CSV table of C-alpha atoms in Angstrom, one decimal:
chain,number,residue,atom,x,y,z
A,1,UNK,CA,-119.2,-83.0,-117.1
A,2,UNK,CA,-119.2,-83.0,-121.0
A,3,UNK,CA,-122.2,-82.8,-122.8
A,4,UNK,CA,-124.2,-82.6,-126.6
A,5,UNK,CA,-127.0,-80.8,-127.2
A,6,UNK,CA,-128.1,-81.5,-130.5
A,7,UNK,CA,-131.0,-79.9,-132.6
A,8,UNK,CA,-134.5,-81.9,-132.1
A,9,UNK,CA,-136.2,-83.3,-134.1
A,10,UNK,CA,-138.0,-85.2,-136.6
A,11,UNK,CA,-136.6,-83.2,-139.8
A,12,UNK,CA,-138.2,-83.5,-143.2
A,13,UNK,CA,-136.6,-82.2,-146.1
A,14,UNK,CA,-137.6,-82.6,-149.7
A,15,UNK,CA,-135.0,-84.7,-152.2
A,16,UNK,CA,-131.8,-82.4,-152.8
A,17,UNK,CA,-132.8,-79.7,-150.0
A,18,UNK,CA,-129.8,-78.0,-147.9
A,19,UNK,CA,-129.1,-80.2,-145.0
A,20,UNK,CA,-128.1,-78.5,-141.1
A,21,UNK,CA,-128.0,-79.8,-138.2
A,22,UNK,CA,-126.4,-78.2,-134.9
A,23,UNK,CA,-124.9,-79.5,-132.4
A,24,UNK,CA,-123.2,-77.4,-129.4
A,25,UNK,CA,-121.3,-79.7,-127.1
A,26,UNK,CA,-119.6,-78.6,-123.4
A,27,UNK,CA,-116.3,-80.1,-122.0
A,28,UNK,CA,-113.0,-79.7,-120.6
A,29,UNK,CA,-109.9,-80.0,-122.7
A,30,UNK,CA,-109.6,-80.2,-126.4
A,31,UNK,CA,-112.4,-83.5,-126.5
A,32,UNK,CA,-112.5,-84.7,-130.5
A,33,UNK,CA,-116.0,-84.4,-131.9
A,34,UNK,CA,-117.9,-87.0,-134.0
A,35,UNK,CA,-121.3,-87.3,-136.2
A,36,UNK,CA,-122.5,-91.0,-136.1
A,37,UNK,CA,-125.8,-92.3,-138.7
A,38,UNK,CA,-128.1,-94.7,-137.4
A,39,UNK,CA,-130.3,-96.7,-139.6
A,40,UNK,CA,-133.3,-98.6,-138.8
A,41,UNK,CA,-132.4,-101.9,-137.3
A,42,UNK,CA,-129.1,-101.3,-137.4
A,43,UNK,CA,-125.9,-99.6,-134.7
A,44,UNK,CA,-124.0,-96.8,-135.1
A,45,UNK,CA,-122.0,-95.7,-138.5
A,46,UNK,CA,-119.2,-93.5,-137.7
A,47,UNK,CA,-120.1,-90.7,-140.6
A,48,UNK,CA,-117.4,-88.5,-140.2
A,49,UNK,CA,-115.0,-86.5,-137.2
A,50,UNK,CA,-112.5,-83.9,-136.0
A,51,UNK,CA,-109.8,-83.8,-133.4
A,52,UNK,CA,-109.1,-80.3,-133.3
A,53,UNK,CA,-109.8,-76.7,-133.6
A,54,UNK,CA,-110.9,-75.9,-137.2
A,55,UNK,CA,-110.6,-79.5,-138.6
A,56,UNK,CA,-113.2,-80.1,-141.2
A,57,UNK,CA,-114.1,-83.7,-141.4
A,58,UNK,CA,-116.5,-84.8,-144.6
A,59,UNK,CA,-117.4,-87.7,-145.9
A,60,UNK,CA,-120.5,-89.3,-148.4
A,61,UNK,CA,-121.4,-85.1,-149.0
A,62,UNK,CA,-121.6,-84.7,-144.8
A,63,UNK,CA,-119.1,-82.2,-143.5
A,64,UNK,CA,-118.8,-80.6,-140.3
A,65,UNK,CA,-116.2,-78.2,-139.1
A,66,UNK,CA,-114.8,-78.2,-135.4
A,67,UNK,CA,-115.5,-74.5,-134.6
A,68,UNK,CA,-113.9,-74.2,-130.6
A,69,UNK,CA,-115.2,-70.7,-130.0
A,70,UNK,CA,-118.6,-71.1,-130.9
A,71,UNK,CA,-118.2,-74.8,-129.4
A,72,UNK,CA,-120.2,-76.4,-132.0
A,73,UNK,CA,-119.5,-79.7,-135.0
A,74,UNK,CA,-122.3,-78.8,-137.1
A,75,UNK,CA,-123.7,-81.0,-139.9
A,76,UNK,CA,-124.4,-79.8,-143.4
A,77,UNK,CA,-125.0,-81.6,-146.0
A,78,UNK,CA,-125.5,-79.8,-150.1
A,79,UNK,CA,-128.2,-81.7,-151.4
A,80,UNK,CA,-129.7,-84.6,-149.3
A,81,UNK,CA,-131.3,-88.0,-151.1
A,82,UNK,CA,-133.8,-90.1,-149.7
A,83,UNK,CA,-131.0,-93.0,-148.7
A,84,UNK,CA,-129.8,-89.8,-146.1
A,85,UNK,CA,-133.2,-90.9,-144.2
A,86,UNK,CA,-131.3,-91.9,-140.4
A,87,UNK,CA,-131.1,-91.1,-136.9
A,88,UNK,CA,-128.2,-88.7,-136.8
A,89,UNK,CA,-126.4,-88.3,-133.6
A,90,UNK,CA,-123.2,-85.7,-132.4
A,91,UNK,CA,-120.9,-87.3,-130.1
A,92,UNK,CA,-117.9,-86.3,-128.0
A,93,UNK,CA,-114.5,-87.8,-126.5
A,94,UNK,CA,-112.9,-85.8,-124.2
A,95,UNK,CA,-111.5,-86.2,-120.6
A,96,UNK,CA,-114.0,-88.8,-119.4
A,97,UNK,CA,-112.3,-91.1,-122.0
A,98,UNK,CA,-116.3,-92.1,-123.2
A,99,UNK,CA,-118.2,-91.4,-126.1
A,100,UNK,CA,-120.9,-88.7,-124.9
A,101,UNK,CA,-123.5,-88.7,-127.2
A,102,UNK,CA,-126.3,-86.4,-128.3
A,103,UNK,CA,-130.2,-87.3,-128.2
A,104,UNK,CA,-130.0,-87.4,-132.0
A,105,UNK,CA,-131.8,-86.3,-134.7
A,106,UNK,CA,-134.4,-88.1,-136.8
A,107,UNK,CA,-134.0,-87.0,-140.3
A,108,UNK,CA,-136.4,-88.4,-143.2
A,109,UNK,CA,-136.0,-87.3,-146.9
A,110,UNK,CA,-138.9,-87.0,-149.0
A,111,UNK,CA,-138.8,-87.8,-152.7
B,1,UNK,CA,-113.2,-108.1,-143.0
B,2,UNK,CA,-116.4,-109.0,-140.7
B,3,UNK,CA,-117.3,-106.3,-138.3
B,4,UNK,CA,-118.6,-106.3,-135.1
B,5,UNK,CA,-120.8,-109.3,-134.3
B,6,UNK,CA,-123.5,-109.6,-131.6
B,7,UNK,CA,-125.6,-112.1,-130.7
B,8,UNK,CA,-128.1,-112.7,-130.1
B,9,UNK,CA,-129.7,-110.1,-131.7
B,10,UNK,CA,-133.1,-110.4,-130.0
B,11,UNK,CA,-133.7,-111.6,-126.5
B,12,UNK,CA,-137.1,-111.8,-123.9
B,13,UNK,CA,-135.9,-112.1,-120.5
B,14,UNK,CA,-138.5,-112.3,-117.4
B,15,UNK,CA,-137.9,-109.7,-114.6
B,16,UNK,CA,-135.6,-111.0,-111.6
B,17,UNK,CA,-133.8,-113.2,-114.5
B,18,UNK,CA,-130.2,-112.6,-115.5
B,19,UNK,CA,-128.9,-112.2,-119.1
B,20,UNK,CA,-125.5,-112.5,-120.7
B,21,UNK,CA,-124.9,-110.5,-124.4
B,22,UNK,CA,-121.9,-111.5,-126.4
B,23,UNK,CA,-119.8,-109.4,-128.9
B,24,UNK,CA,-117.2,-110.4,-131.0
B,25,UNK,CA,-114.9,-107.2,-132.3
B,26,UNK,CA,-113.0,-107.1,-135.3
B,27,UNK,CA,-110.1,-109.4,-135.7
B,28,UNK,CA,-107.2,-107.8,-134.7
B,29,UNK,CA,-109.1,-104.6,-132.3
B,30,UNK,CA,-108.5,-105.2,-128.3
B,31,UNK,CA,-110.5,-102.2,-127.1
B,32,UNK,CA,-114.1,-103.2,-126.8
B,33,UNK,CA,-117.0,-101.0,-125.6
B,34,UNK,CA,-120.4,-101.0,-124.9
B,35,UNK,CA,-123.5,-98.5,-124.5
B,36,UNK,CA,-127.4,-99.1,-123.7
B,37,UNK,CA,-129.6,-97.2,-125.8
B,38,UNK,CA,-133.2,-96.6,-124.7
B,39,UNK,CA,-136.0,-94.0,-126.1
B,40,UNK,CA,-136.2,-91.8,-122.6
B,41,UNK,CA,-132.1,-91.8,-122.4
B,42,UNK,CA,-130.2,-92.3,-126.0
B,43,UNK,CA,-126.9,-93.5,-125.7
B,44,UNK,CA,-125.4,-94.3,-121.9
B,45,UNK,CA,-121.8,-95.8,-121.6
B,46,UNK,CA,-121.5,-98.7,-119.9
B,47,UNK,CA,-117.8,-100.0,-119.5
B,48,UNK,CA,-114.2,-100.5,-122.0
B,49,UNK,CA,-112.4,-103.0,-122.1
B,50,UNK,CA,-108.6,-103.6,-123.1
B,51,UNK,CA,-106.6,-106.2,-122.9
B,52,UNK,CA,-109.2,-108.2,-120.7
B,53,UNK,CA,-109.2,-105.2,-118.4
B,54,UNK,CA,-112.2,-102.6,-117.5
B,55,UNK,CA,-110.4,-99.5,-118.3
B,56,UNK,CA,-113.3,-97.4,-117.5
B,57,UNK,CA,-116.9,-97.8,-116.3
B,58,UNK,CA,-119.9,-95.4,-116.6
B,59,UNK,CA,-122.7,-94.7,-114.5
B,60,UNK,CA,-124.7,-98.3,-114.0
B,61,UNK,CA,-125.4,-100.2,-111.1
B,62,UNK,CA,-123.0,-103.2,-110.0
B,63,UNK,CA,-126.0,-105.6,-111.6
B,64,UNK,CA,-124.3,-104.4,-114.8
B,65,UNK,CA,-120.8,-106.4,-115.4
B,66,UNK,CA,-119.1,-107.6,-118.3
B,67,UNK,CA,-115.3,-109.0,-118.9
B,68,UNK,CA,-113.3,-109.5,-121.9
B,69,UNK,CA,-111.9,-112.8,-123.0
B,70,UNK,CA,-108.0,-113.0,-124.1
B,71,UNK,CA,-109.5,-113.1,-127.9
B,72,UNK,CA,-110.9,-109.9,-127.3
B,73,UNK,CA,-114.3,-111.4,-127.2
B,74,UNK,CA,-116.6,-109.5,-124.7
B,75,UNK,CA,-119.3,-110.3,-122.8
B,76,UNK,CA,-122.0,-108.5,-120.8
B,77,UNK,CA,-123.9,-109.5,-118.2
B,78,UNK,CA,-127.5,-108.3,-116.0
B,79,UNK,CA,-128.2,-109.6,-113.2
B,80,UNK,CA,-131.8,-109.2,-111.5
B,81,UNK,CA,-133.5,-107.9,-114.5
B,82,UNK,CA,-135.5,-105.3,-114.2
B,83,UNK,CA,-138.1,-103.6,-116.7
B,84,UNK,CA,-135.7,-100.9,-117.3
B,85,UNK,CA,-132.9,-102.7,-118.4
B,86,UNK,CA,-135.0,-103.0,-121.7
B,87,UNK,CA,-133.2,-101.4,-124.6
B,88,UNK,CA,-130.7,-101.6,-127.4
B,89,UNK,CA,-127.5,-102.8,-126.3
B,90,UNK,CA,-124.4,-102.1,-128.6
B,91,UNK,CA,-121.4,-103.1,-128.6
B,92,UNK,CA,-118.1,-101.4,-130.1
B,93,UNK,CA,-114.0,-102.4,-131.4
B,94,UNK,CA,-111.3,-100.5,-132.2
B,95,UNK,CA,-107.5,-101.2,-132.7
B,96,UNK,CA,-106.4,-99.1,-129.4
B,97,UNK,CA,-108.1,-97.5,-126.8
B,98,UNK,CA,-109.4,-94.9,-126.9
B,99,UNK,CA,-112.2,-92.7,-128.6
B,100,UNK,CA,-110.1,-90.6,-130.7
B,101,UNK,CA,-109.3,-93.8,-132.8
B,102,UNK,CA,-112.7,-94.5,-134.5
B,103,UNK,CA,-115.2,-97.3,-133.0
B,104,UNK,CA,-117.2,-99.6,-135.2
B,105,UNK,CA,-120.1,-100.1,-133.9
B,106,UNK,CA,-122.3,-103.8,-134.1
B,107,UNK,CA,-126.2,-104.3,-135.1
B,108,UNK,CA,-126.6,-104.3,-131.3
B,109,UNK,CA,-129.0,-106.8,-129.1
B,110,UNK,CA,-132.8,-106.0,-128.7
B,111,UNK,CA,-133.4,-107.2,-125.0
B,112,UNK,CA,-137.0,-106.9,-124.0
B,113,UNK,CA,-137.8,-107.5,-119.8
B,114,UNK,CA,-141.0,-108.7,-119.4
């Protein structure tokens, strides 16, 4: 069945550090791939997504490319602020017709 | 616009009780979701909804049930509680079914099981 396997966690990065997170996912098809933000006390924020092969989706500084022969959606983000502090989480939607998600990644941002 | 709306947003239930969680989507979404989220096993679907019809249904036990209202409105029930059932229950809208198209997630309900 379709899987995520996302990096573990907690990560700690100083104010403006390189952001990476990986995320390698398994699944039958073509399944689109998402990165949701969690922040404490609140549900999911869809950050950004791709529904194909070498799509790039991006948003707020996040971006994450769709790479199908490495099968990975990868998080990267230039310079990360202390408002970046979230659970981070990669999710797919492939033949199942569900949103299978990672275990997520706790991210906190020191100033 | 509002977004997704559940209530309420905390809840202590007693084991062996039953429990029912409400979500209102986004005005004008039909699809409706919803996922359990605990510590030991993240994010777990539970069912969709469209058009007042389960259109798909993960893993759970039958003491897990919900239905969807003709104003899109959802509502999940528990029966039997148990103290595993306690966790973060969300609830997500979109426009159409279907992942593809982007789900907005709501604040979720805390339910503890005592």
């Amino acid at each position: 069945g379709d899987s995520v396997t996302q990096m573990e966690g907690p990560v700690t990065l100083s104010e403006e550090a390189f952001l990476t997170i990986n995320c390698t996912y398994t699944a039958t098809g073509y399944p689109s791939l998402f990165w949701y933000v969690q922040y404490p006390g609140e549900g999911l924020q869809l950050l950004l997504k791709a529904t194909k092969a070498d799509d790039k989706g991006s948003n707020k500084g996040f971006e994450a490319t769709y790479r199908k022969e490495t099968t990975s959606f990868h998080l990267e983000k230039g310079s990360v602020q202390v408002s970046d502090s979230a659970v981070y989480f990669c999710a797919l939607s492939g033949s199942a017709r569900q949103l299978t998600f990672g275990s997520g990644t706790q991210l906190t941002v020191l100033p | 616009k509002a977004g997704v709306t559940q209530t309420p947003r905390y809840l202590i239930k007693t084991r062996g009780q039953q429990v029912t969680l409400s979500c209102s989507p986004i005005s004008g979404h039909r699809s409706v979701s919803w996922y359990q989220q605990t510590p030991g096993q993240g994010l777990q679907f539970l069912f969709e909804y469209f058009s007042e019809t389960q259109r798909n249904k993960g893993n759970f036990p039958g003491r897990f049930s919900g239905r969807q209202f003709s104003n899109s409105r959802s509502e999940m029930n528990v029966s039997t509680l148990e103290l595993g059932d306690s966790a973060l229950y969300l609830c997500a809208s979109s426009a159409r079914q279907g992942f593809n198209y982007g789900y907005t997630f709501g604040s979720g309900t805390r339910l503890t099981v005592v």
